[in-house]
């Protein structure tokens, strides 16, 4: 049975698992709000908005994560600028910048001789290459995400359900929106090494979707989403180890599969509850008469 523990004896596997767990924590915190606010397209756009910076960094021989971060921040700023000063709607602005940044990134990378290799790493990540410096960066990103989520929790909640009430309460919904876009940018950049720019939305959304049916509060949903994300990382890495599949794609596929299984299990649970509730209700009534409020 030693083959079961073989993956956990490899240093690169353990680093990938730890790095993926940190990414899952970040995505659990941020992805919950992305699902609640319906910001999936923004996450996808920022993921592809990283491509020009990553491409330039690759061609210049600079750290790709720095180039990607700068490009993602620029993408976020341009989206906000077009929304505030332009006459375009929010989704139209995102769509135009999405295509523009994606095209620019492909043009830059295609001009280099290592197009195929660079494009594969950019689109699908390379989680097995995570080193100690990357782990420290992910730890810092997780700490920042947790701090922002805890500090601005009330503002996020108020802005999500009624921005006018948030303004009346002095919770500054515009600041909350900017902070949330910043968190999405942070999550996308942090996830780049693990799943690349093409699959990042899967890890950002799927665990939060999987956690939805089983939770009734936002903090609990974040915790359960992070747990689902960590499980997806583990399953994806094990699949990559034993089946020889791409690690980033395996992780994203595992996350989607968990979301599907969670949704089916929730449906089955609701149907069983609906089937048994009349009997439970009748037994409850026969056991104890109903009392009026205040009695």
PDB file of C-alpha atoms in Angstrom:
ATOM      1  CA  UNK A   1       0.000   0.000   0.000  1.00  0.00           C
ATOM      2  CA  UNK A   2       3.019   2.284  -0.095  1.00  0.00           C
ATOM      3  CA  UNK A   3       1.836   3.634  -3.462  1.00  0.00           C
ATOM      4  CA  UNK A   4      -0.949   5.485  -1.617  1.00  0.00           C
ATOM      5  CA  UNK A   5       1.540   7.630   0.273  1.00  0.00           C
ATOM      6  CA  UNK A   6       4.130   7.967  -2.499  1.00  0.00           C
ATOM      7  CA  UNK A   7       2.888  11.427  -3.599  1.00  0.00           C
ATOM      8  CA  UNK A   8       3.263  12.789  -0.062  1.00  0.00           C
ATOM      9  CA  UNK A   9       6.932  11.812   0.055  1.00  0.00           C
ATOM     10  CA  UNK A  10       7.799  14.163  -2.817  1.00  0.00           C
ATOM     11  CA  UNK A  11       8.772  17.689  -1.779  1.00  0.00           C
ATOM     12  CA  UNK A  12       7.363  19.302  -4.910  1.00  0.00           C
ATOM     13  CA  UNK A  13       3.993  17.591  -4.307  1.00  0.00           C
ATOM     14  CA  UNK A  14       3.824  18.847  -0.732  1.00  0.00           C
ATOM     15  CA  UNK A  15       4.735  22.381  -1.808  1.00  0.00           C
ATOM     16  CA  UNK A  16       2.069  22.228  -4.509  1.00  0.00           C
ATOM     17  CA  UNK A  17      -0.488  20.975  -1.984  1.00  0.00           C
ATOM     18  CA  UNK A  18       0.342  23.712   0.520  1.00  0.00           C
ATOM     19  CA  UNK A  19       0.371  26.402  -2.146  1.00  0.00           C
ATOM     20  CA  UNK A  20      -2.904  25.122  -3.559  1.00  0.00           C
ATOM     21  CA  UNK A  21      -4.455  25.121  -0.086  1.00  0.00           C
ATOM     22  CA  UNK A  22      -3.501  28.790   0.352  1.00  0.00           C
ATOM     23  CA  UNK A  23      -4.973  29.579  -3.063  1.00  0.00           C
ATOM     24  CA  UNK A  24      -8.144  27.705  -2.080  1.00  0.00           C
ATOM     25  CA  UNK A  25      -8.383  29.771   1.104  1.00  0.00           C
ATOM     26  CA  UNK A  26      -8.089  33.023  -0.856  1.00  0.00           C
ATOM     27  CA  UNK A  27     -10.600  31.864  -3.458  1.00  0.00           C
ATOM     28  CA  UNK A  28     -12.996  30.690  -0.745  1.00  0.00           C
ATOM     29  CA  UNK A  29     -12.965  34.120   0.886  1.00  0.00           C
ATOM     30  CA  UNK A  30     -13.251  36.100  -2.332  1.00  0.00           C
ATOM     31  CA  UNK A  31     -15.254  33.642  -4.424  1.00  0.00           C
ATOM     32  CA  UNK A  32     -18.124  33.711  -1.952  1.00  0.00           C
ATOM     33  CA  UNK A  33     -18.616  37.397  -2.611  1.00  0.00           C
ATOM     34  CA  UNK A  34     -18.080  36.921  -6.343  1.00  0.00           C
ATOM     35  CA  UNK A  35     -20.984  34.443  -6.407  1.00  0.00           C
ATOM     36  CA  UNK A  36     -23.203  36.578  -4.166  1.00  0.00           C
ATOM     37  CA  UNK A  37     -22.573  39.736  -6.197  1.00  0.00           C
ATOM     38  CA  UNK A  38     -22.667  38.041  -9.615  1.00  0.00           C
ATOM     39  CA  UNK A  39     -19.136  39.134 -10.528  1.00  0.00           C
ATOM     40  CA  UNK A  40     -17.994  35.992 -12.345  1.00  0.00           C
ATOM     41  CA  UNK A  41     -17.404  37.844 -15.616  1.00  0.00           C
ATOM     42  CA  UNK A  42     -15.162  40.335 -13.804  1.00  0.00           C
ATOM     43  CA  UNK A  43     -12.997  37.510 -12.469  1.00  0.00           C
ATOM     44  CA  UNK A  44     -12.724  35.998 -15.939  1.00  0.00           C
ATOM     45  CA  UNK A  45     -11.817  39.365 -17.442  1.00  0.00           C
ATOM     46  CA  UNK A  46      -9.124  40.113 -14.869  1.00  0.00           C
ATOM     47  CA  UNK A  47      -7.701  36.616 -15.369  1.00  0.00           C
ATOM     48  CA  UNK A  48      -7.266  37.279 -19.071  1.00  0.00           C
ATOM     49  CA  UNK A  49      -6.225  40.845 -18.344  1.00  0.00           C
ATOM     50  CA  UNK A  50      -3.064  39.425 -16.788  1.00  0.00           C
ATOM     51  CA  UNK A  51      -1.882  38.070 -20.139  1.00  0.00           C
ATOM     52  CA  UNK A  52      -0.181  41.210 -21.535  1.00  0.00           C
ATOM     53  CA  UNK A  53       1.815  41.730 -18.335  1.00  0.00           C
ATOM     54  CA  UNK A  54       2.771  38.074 -18.129  1.00  0.00           C
ATOM     55  CA  UNK A  55       3.724  38.094 -21.814  1.00  0.00           C
ATOM     56  CA  UNK A  56       5.895  41.185 -21.464  1.00  0.00           C
ATOM     57  CA  UNK A  57       7.554  39.775 -18.358  1.00  0.00           C
ATOM     58  CA  UNK A  58       8.215  36.487 -20.157  1.00  0.00           C
ATOM     59  CA  UNK A  59       9.773  38.185 -23.175  1.00  0.00           C
ATOM     60  CA  UNK A  60      11.840  40.514 -20.971  1.00  0.00           C
ATOM     61  CA  UNK A  61      12.925  37.758 -18.594  1.00  0.00           C
ATOM     62  CA  UNK A  62      11.285  39.428 -15.584  1.00  0.00           C
ATOM     63  CA  UNK A  63       9.213  37.675 -12.871  1.00  0.00           C
ATOM     64  CA  UNK A  64       5.931  36.755 -14.528  1.00  0.00           C
ATOM     65  CA  UNK A  65       3.885  37.162 -11.370  1.00  0.00           C
ATOM     66  CA  UNK A  66       4.964  40.808 -11.120  1.00  0.00           C
ATOM     67  CA  UNK A  67       4.037  41.482 -14.726  1.00  0.00           C
ATOM     68  CA  UNK A  68       0.722  39.706 -14.272  1.00  0.00           C
ATOM     69  CA  UNK A  69      -0.085  41.662 -11.116  1.00  0.00           C
ATOM     70  CA  UNK A  70       0.643  45.001 -12.783  1.00  0.00           C
ATOM     71  CA  UNK A  71      -1.466  44.067 -15.793  1.00  0.00           C
ATOM     72  CA  UNK A  72      -4.367  42.837 -13.628  1.00  0.00           C
ATOM     73  CA  UNK A  73      -4.322  46.037 -11.583  1.00  0.00           C
ATOM     74  CA  UNK A  74      -4.310  48.081 -14.791  1.00  0.00           C
ATOM     75  CA  UNK A  75      -7.259  46.048 -16.057  1.00  0.00           C
ATOM     76  CA  UNK A  76      -9.222  46.717 -12.865  1.00  0.00           C
ATOM     77  CA  UNK A  77      -8.454  50.432 -13.043  1.00  0.00           C
ATOM     78  CA  UNK A  78      -9.522  50.649 -16.688  1.00  0.00           C
ATOM     79  CA  UNK A  79     -12.808  48.902 -15.932  1.00  0.00           C
ATOM     80  CA  UNK A  80     -13.547  51.376 -13.135  1.00  0.00           C
ATOM     81  CA  UNK A  81     -12.560  54.309 -15.352  1.00  0.00           C
ATOM     82  CA  UNK A  82     -14.814  53.267 -18.215  1.00  0.00           C
ATOM     83  CA  UNK A  83     -17.703  52.628 -15.859  1.00  0.00           C
ATOM     84  CA  UNK A  84     -17.458  56.018 -14.161  1.00  0.00           C
ATOM     85  CA  UNK A  85     -16.617  58.327 -17.066  1.00  0.00           C
ATOM     86  CA  UNK A  86     -17.866  56.478 -20.107  1.00  0.00           C
ATOM     87  CA  UNK A  87     -21.328  55.831 -21.406  1.00  0.00           C
ATOM     88  CA  UNK A  88     -20.848  52.080 -21.599  1.00  0.00           C
ATOM     89  CA  UNK A  89     -22.505  49.633 -19.251  1.00  0.00           C
ATOM     90  CA  UNK A  90     -20.444  47.660 -16.753  1.00  0.00           C
ATOM     91  CA  UNK A  91     -20.555  44.362 -18.645  1.00  0.00           C
ATOM     92  CA  UNK A  92     -19.871  46.044 -21.986  1.00  0.00           C
ATOM     93  CA  UNK A  93     -16.786  47.762 -20.570  1.00  0.00           C
ATOM     94  CA  UNK A  94     -15.542  44.473 -19.164  1.00  0.00           C
ATOM     95  CA  UNK A  95     -16.218  42.658 -22.439  1.00  0.00           C
ATOM     96  CA  UNK A  96     -14.307  45.148 -24.571  1.00  0.00           C
ATOM     97  CA  UNK A  97     -11.308  45.253 -22.233  1.00  0.00           C
ATOM     98  CA  UNK A  98     -11.420  41.465 -21.917  1.00  0.00           C
ATOM     99  CA  UNK A  99     -10.955  40.993 -25.669  1.00  0.00           C
ATOM    100  CA  UNK A 100      -8.441  43.832 -25.967  1.00  0.00           C
ATOM    101  CA  UNK A 101      -6.161  42.511 -23.202  1.00  0.00           C
ATOM    102  CA  UNK A 102      -6.444  38.908 -24.376  1.00  0.00           C
ATOM    103  CA  UNK A 103      -5.550  39.895 -27.942  1.00  0.00           C
ATOM    104  CA  UNK A 104      -2.631  42.026 -26.783  1.00  0.00           C
ATOM    105  CA  UNK A 105      -1.274  39.208 -24.638  1.00  0.00           C
ATOM    106  CA  UNK A 106      -1.425  36.666 -27.467  1.00  0.00           C
ATOM    107  CA  UNK A 107       0.203  39.121 -29.885  1.00  0.00           C
ATOM    108  CA  UNK A 108       3.088  39.736 -27.477  1.00  0.00           C
ATOM    109  CA  UNK A 109       3.660  36.078 -26.692  1.00  0.00           C
ATOM    110  CA  UNK A 110       3.391  35.016 -30.341  1.00  0.00           C
ATOM    111  CA  UNK A 111       6.288  37.308 -31.143  1.00  0.00           C
ATOM    112  CA  UNK A 112       8.593  35.205 -28.951  1.00  0.00           C
ATOM    113  CA  UNK A 113      10.132  31.905 -30.032  1.00  0.00           C
ATOM    114  CA  UNK A 114       8.860  30.017 -26.985  1.00  0.00           C
ATOM    115  CA  UNK A 115       5.211  30.661 -27.769  1.00  0.00           C
ATOM    116  CA  UNK A 116       3.854  27.136 -27.120  1.00  0.00           C
ATOM    117  CA  UNK A 117       5.564  26.631 -23.765  1.00  0.00           C
ATOM    118  CA  UNK A 118       4.836  30.118 -22.503  1.00  0.00           C
ATOM    119  CA  UNK A 119       1.205  29.987 -23.588  1.00  0.00           C
ATOM    120  CA  UNK A 120       0.657  26.657 -21.836  1.00  0.00           C
ATOM    121  CA  UNK A 121       2.050  27.951 -18.543  1.00  0.00           C
ATOM    122  CA  UNK A 122       0.117  31.201 -18.860  1.00  0.00           C
ATOM    123  CA  UNK A 123      -3.224  29.568 -19.573  1.00  0.00           C
ATOM    124  CA  UNK A 124      -3.080  26.484 -17.354  1.00  0.00           C
ATOM    125  CA  UNK A 125      -0.561  27.320 -14.625  1.00  0.00           C
ATOM    126  CA  UNK A 126       2.296  25.258 -13.216  1.00  0.00           C
ATOM    127  CA  UNK A 127       1.434  24.444  -9.616  1.00  0.00           C
ATOM    128  CA  UNK A 128       4.091  21.731  -9.394  1.00  0.00           C
ATOM    129  CA  UNK A 129       6.766  24.415  -9.803  1.00  0.00           C
ATOM    130  CA  UNK A 130       5.737  26.352  -6.673  1.00  0.00           C
ATOM    131  CA  UNK A 131       8.771  27.113  -4.503  1.00  0.00           C
ATOM    132  CA  UNK A 132       9.301  28.509  -1.019  1.00  0.00           C
ATOM    133  CA  UNK A 133       9.215  32.128  -2.230  1.00  0.00           C
ATOM    134  CA  UNK A 134       5.857  31.503  -3.900  1.00  0.00           C
ATOM    135  CA  UNK A 135       4.514  30.001  -0.674  1.00  0.00           C
ATOM    136  CA  UNK A 136       5.520  33.112   1.268  1.00  0.00           C
ATOM    137  CA  UNK A 137       3.802  35.294  -1.320  1.00  0.00           C
ATOM    138  CA  UNK A 138       0.626  33.216  -1.120  1.00  0.00           C
ATOM    139  CA  UNK A 139       0.704  33.345   2.669  1.00  0.00           C
ATOM    140  CA  UNK A 140       0.913  37.134   2.534  1.00  0.00           C
ATOM    141  CA  UNK A 141      -1.908  37.311  -0.027  1.00  0.00           C
ATOM    142  CA  UNK A 142      -4.097  35.076   2.157  1.00  0.00           C
ATOM    143  CA  UNK A 143      -3.437  37.306   5.181  1.00  0.00           C
ATOM    144  CA  UNK A 144      -4.372  40.432   3.214  1.00  0.00           C
ATOM    145  CA  UNK A 145      -7.553  38.829   1.860  1.00  0.00           C
ATOM    146  CA  UNK A 146      -8.613  37.688   5.321  1.00  0.00           C
ATOM    147  CA  UNK A 147      -7.929  41.126   6.822  1.00  0.00           C
ATOM    148  CA  UNK A 148      -9.940  42.957   4.151  1.00  0.00           C
ATOM    149  CA  UNK A 149     -12.840  40.494   4.307  1.00  0.00           C
ATOM    150  CA  UNK A 150     -13.104  40.758   8.096  1.00  0.00           C
ATOM    151  CA  UNK A 151     -12.624  44.535   8.231  1.00  0.00           C
ATOM    152  CA  UNK A 152     -15.132  45.388   5.489  1.00  0.00           C
ATOM    153  CA  UNK A 153     -17.642  42.607   6.124  1.00  0.00           C
ATOM    154  CA  UNK A 154     -20.493  44.943   7.131  1.00  0.00           C
ATOM    155  CA  UNK A 155     -19.832  47.219   4.154  1.00  0.00           C
ATOM    156  CA  UNK A 156     -19.800  44.270   1.756  1.00  0.00           C
ATOM    157  CA  UNK A 157     -23.091  42.941   3.132  1.00  0.00           C
ATOM    158  CA  UNK A 158     -24.839  46.313   3.051  1.00  0.00           C
ATOM    159  CA  UNK A 159     -23.561  47.132  -0.450  1.00  0.00           C
ATOM    160  CA  UNK A 160     -24.647  43.727  -1.731  1.00  0.00           C
ATOM    161  CA  UNK A 161     -28.263  44.032  -0.594  1.00  0.00           C
ATOM    162  CA  UNK A 162     -29.009  47.774  -0.706  1.00  0.00           C
ATOM    163  CA  UNK A 163     -26.342  50.394  -1.556  1.00  0.00           C
ATOM    164  CA  UNK A 164     -28.688  53.228  -0.525  1.00  0.00           C
ATOM    165  CA  UNK A 165     -29.031  51.860   2.994  1.00  0.00           C
ATOM    166  CA  UNK A 166     -25.267  51.322   3.085  1.00  0.00           C
ATOM    167  CA  UNK A 167     -24.758  54.987   2.203  1.00  0.00           C
ATOM    168  CA  UNK A 168     -27.268  56.103   4.836  1.00  0.00           C
ATOM    169  CA  UNK A 169     -25.429  54.032   7.458  1.00  0.00           C
ATOM    170  CA  UNK A 170     -22.091  55.567   6.460  1.00  0.00           C
ATOM    171  CA  UNK A 171     -20.694  52.233   5.238  1.00  0.00           C
ATOM    172  CA  UNK A 172     -19.381  53.699   1.956  1.00  0.00           C
ATOM    173  CA  UNK A 173     -20.572  51.179  -0.666  1.00  0.00           C
ATOM    174  CA  UNK A 174     -18.330  52.699  -3.339  1.00  0.00           C
ATOM    175  CA  UNK A 175     -15.274  51.944  -1.215  1.00  0.00           C
ATOM    176  CA  UNK A 176     -16.622  48.439  -0.651  1.00  0.00           C
ATOM    177  CA  UNK A 177     -16.979  47.969  -4.415  1.00  0.00           C
ATOM    178  CA  UNK A 178     -13.413  49.123  -5.038  1.00  0.00           C
ATOM    179  CA  UNK A 179     -12.132  46.856  -2.267  1.00  0.00           C
ATOM    180  CA  UNK A 180     -14.066  43.911  -3.682  1.00  0.00           C
ATOM    181  CA  UNK A 181     -12.611  44.454  -7.149  1.00  0.00           C
ATOM    182  CA  UNK A 182      -9.206  44.614  -5.493  1.00  0.00           C
ATOM    183  CA  UNK A 183      -9.882  41.304  -3.741  1.00  0.00           C
ATOM    184  CA  UNK A 184     -10.903  39.678  -7.017  1.00  0.00           C
ATOM    185  CA  UNK A 185      -7.678  40.954  -8.569  1.00  0.00           C
ATOM    186  CA  UNK A 186      -5.676  39.589  -5.642  1.00  0.00           C
ATOM    187  CA  UNK A 187      -7.363  36.180  -5.896  1.00  0.00           C
ATOM    188  CA  UNK A 188      -6.791  35.954  -9.641  1.00  0.00           C
ATOM    189  CA  UNK A 189      -3.121  36.917  -9.360  1.00  0.00           C
ATOM    190  CA  UNK A 190      -2.589  34.527  -6.439  1.00  0.00           C
ATOM    191  CA  UNK A 191      -4.248  31.680  -8.357  1.00  0.00           C
ATOM    192  CA  UNK A 192      -2.227  32.235 -11.517  1.00  0.00           C
ATOM    193  CA  UNK A 193       0.594  29.853 -10.576  1.00  0.00           C
ATOM    194  CA  UNK A 194      -1.856  27.115  -9.595  1.00  0.00           C
ATOM    195  CA  UNK A 195      -4.391  27.051 -12.423  1.00  0.00           C
ATOM    196  CA  UNK A 196      -3.345  29.760 -14.887  1.00  0.00           C
ATOM    197  CA  UNK A 197      -5.414  32.585 -16.284  1.00  0.00           C
ATOM    198  CA  UNK A 198      -7.810  30.361 -18.233  1.00  0.00           C
ATOM    199  CA  UNK A 199      -8.994  28.138 -15.363  1.00  0.00           C
ATOM    200  CA  UNK A 200      -8.856  30.572 -12.457  1.00  0.00           C
ATOM    201  CA  UNK A 201     -12.584  31.261 -12.509  1.00  0.00           C
ATOM    202  CA  UNK A 202     -13.288  27.574 -11.886  1.00  0.00           C
ATOM    203  CA  UNK A 203     -11.400  27.646  -8.595  1.00  0.00           C
ATOM    204  CA  UNK A 204     -12.889  31.025  -7.735  1.00  0.00           C
ATOM    205  CA  UNK A 205     -16.519  30.048  -8.299  1.00  0.00           C
ATOM    206  CA  UNK A 206     -16.961  26.284  -7.968  1.00  0.00           C
ATOM    207  CA  UNK A 207     -16.073  25.888  -4.255  1.00  0.00           C
ATOM    208  CA  UNK A 208     -18.346  28.797  -3.310  1.00  0.00           C
ATOM    209  CA  UNK A 209     -21.152  27.262  -5.381  1.00  0.00           C
ATOM    210  CA  UNK A 210     -20.553  23.871  -3.740  1.00  0.00           C
ATOM    211  CA  UNK A 211     -20.748  25.439  -0.278  1.00  0.00           C
ATOM    212  CA  UNK A 212     -23.954  27.360  -0.985  1.00  0.00           C
ATOM    213  CA  UNK A 213     -26.591  24.671  -0.305  1.00  0.00           C
ATOM    214  CA  UNK A 214     -25.064  23.696   3.042  1.00  0.00           C
ATOM    215  CA  UNK A 215     -24.589  27.086   4.678  1.00  0.00           C
ATOM    216  CA  UNK A 216     -26.834  29.885   5.895  1.00  0.00           C
ATOM    217  CA  UNK A 217     -24.294  32.590   6.730  1.00  0.00           C
ATOM    218  CA  UNK A 218     -21.598  34.280   4.690  1.00  0.00           C
ATOM    219  CA  UNK A 219     -18.654  33.531   7.049  1.00  0.00           C
ATOM    220  CA  UNK A 220     -19.623  29.852   7.218  1.00  0.00           C
ATOM    221  CA  UNK A 221     -19.970  29.733   3.441  1.00  0.00           C
ATOM    222  CA  UNK A 222     -16.449  31.129   3.105  1.00  0.00           C
ATOM    223  CA  UNK A 223     -15.061  28.464   5.435  1.00  0.00           C
ATOM    224  CA  UNK A 224     -16.877  25.617   3.674  1.00  0.00           C
ATOM    225  CA  UNK A 225     -15.879  27.001   0.260  1.00  0.00           C
ATOM    226  CA  UNK A 226     -12.237  27.031   1.352  1.00  0.00           C
ATOM    227  CA  UNK A 227     -12.603  23.412   2.517  1.00  0.00           C
ATOM    228  CA  UNK A 228     -14.107  22.390  -0.833  1.00  0.00           C
ATOM    229  CA  UNK A 229     -11.300  24.222  -2.603  1.00  0.00           C
ATOM    230  CA  UNK A 230      -8.612  22.434  -0.585  1.00  0.00           C
ATOM    231  CA  UNK A 231     -10.294  19.104  -1.340  1.00  0.00           C
ATOM    232  CA  UNK A 232     -10.325  19.985  -5.053  1.00  0.00           C
ATOM    233  CA  UNK A 233      -6.609  20.784  -4.919  1.00  0.00           C
ATOM    234  CA  UNK A 234      -5.865  17.464  -3.227  1.00  0.00           C
ATOM    235  CA  UNK A 235      -8.001  15.457  -5.665  1.00  0.00           C
ATOM    236  CA  UNK A 236      -6.579  17.285  -8.660  1.00  0.00           C
ATOM    237  CA  UNK A 237      -2.980  16.756  -7.592  1.00  0.00           C
ATOM    238  CA  UNK A 238      -3.594  13.060  -6.898  1.00  0.00           C
ATOM    239  CA  UNK A 239      -5.230  12.686 -10.299  1.00  0.00           C
ATOM    240  CA  UNK A 240      -2.242  14.405 -11.882  1.00  0.00           C
ATOM    241  CA  UNK A 241       0.166  12.121 -10.015  1.00  0.00           C
ATOM    242  CA  UNK A 242      -1.498   8.793 -10.827  1.00  0.00           C
ATOM    243  CA  UNK A 243      -3.045   9.548 -14.227  1.00  0.00           C
ATOM    244  CA  UNK A 244      -0.365  11.870 -15.591  1.00  0.00           C
ATOM    245  CA  UNK A 245      -2.862  14.649 -16.323  1.00  0.00           C
ATOM    246  CA  UNK A 246      -2.213  18.403 -16.233  1.00  0.00           C
ATOM    247  CA  UNK A 247      -2.280  19.482 -12.588  1.00  0.00           C
ATOM    248  CA  UNK A 248      -4.009  22.850 -13.043  1.00  0.00           C
ATOM    249  CA  UNK A 249      -6.738  21.456 -15.283  1.00  0.00           C
ATOM    250  CA  UNK A 250      -7.229  18.499 -12.932  1.00  0.00           C
ATOM    251  CA  UNK A 251      -7.717  20.854  -9.976  1.00  0.00           C
ATOM    252  CA  UNK A 252     -10.236  22.992 -11.875  1.00  0.00           C
ATOM    253  CA  UNK A 253     -12.102  19.886 -13.062  1.00  0.00           C
ATOM    254  CA  UNK A 254     -12.192  18.508  -9.506  1.00  0.00           C
ATOM    255  CA  UNK A 255     -13.637  21.802  -8.249  1.00  0.00           C
ATOM    256  CA  UNK A 256     -16.388  21.738 -10.874  1.00  0.00           C
ATOM    257  CA  UNK A 257     -17.119  18.081 -10.099  1.00  0.00           C
ATOM    258  CA  UNK A 258     -17.446  18.839  -6.385  1.00  0.00           C
ATOM    259  CA  UNK A 259     -19.868  21.659  -7.168  1.00  0.00           C
ATOM    260  CA  UNK A 260     -21.959  19.291  -9.291  1.00  0.00           C
ATOM    261  CA  UNK A 261     -21.952  16.562  -6.630  1.00  0.00           C
ATOM    262  CA  UNK A 262     -22.828  19.092  -3.938  1.00  0.00           C
ATOM    263  CA  UNK A 263     -25.747  20.390  -5.986  1.00  0.00           C
ATOM    264  CA  UNK A 264     -27.089  16.884  -6.629  1.00  0.00           C
ATOM    265  CA  UNK A 265     -26.702  15.907  -2.969  1.00  0.00           C
ATOM    266  CA  UNK A 266     -28.567  19.055  -1.916  1.00  0.00           C
ATOM    267  CA  UNK A 267     -31.409  18.220  -4.312  1.00  0.00           C
ATOM    268  CA  UNK A 268     -31.692  14.688  -2.944  1.00  0.00           C
ATOM    269  CA  UNK A 269     -31.640  16.025   0.616  1.00  0.00           C
ATOM    270  CA  UNK A 270     -34.418  18.526  -0.110  1.00  0.00           C
ATOM    271  CA  UNK A 271     -36.588  15.880  -1.746  1.00  0.00           C
ATOM    272  CA  UNK A 272     -36.160  13.539   1.191  1.00  0.00           C
ATOM    273  CA  UNK A 273     -36.978  16.349   3.611  1.00  0.00           C
ATOM    274  CA  UNK A 274     -40.080  17.251   1.614  1.00  0.00           C
ATOM    275  CA  UNK A 275     -41.186  13.602   1.575  1.00  0.00           C
ATOM    276  CA  UNK A 276     -40.749  13.109   5.310  1.00  0.00           C
ATOM    277  CA  UNK A 277     -41.874  16.512   6.568  1.00  0.00           C
ATOM    278  CA  UNK A 278     -45.658  15.791   6.617  1.00  0.00           C
ATOM    279  CA  UNK A 279     -45.163  12.723   8.800  1.00  0.00           C
ATOM    280  CA  UNK A 280     -42.786  14.606  11.044  1.00  0.00           C
ATOM    281  CA  UNK A 281     -45.225  17.473  11.327  1.00  0.00           C
ATOM    282  CA  UNK A 282     -48.160  15.214  12.226  1.00  0.00           C
ATOM    283  CA  UNK A 283     -46.162  13.378  14.872  1.00  0.00           C
ATOM    284  CA  UNK A 284     -45.036  16.698  16.302  1.00  0.00           C
ATOM    285  CA  UNK A 285     -48.613  17.975  16.515  1.00  0.00           C
ATOM    286  CA  UNK A 286     -49.879  14.797  18.163  1.00  0.00           C
ATOM    287  CA  UNK A 287     -47.048  14.828  20.678  1.00  0.00           C
ATOM    288  CA  UNK A 288     -47.509  18.436  21.822  1.00  0.00           C
ATOM    289  CA  UNK A 289     -50.366  20.907  21.189  1.00  0.00           C
ATOM    290  CA  UNK A 290     -49.407  24.200  19.558  1.00  0.00           C
ATOM    291  CA  UNK A 291     -49.246  27.176  21.844  1.00  0.00           C
ATOM    292  CA  UNK A 292     -49.943  30.760  20.957  1.00  0.00           C
ATOM    293  CA  UNK A 293     -47.105  33.272  20.883  1.00  0.00           C
ATOM    294  CA  UNK A 294     -46.321  34.497  24.357  1.00  0.00           C
ATOM    295  CA  UNK A 295     -47.786  31.459  26.074  1.00  0.00           C
TER     296      UNK A 295
END
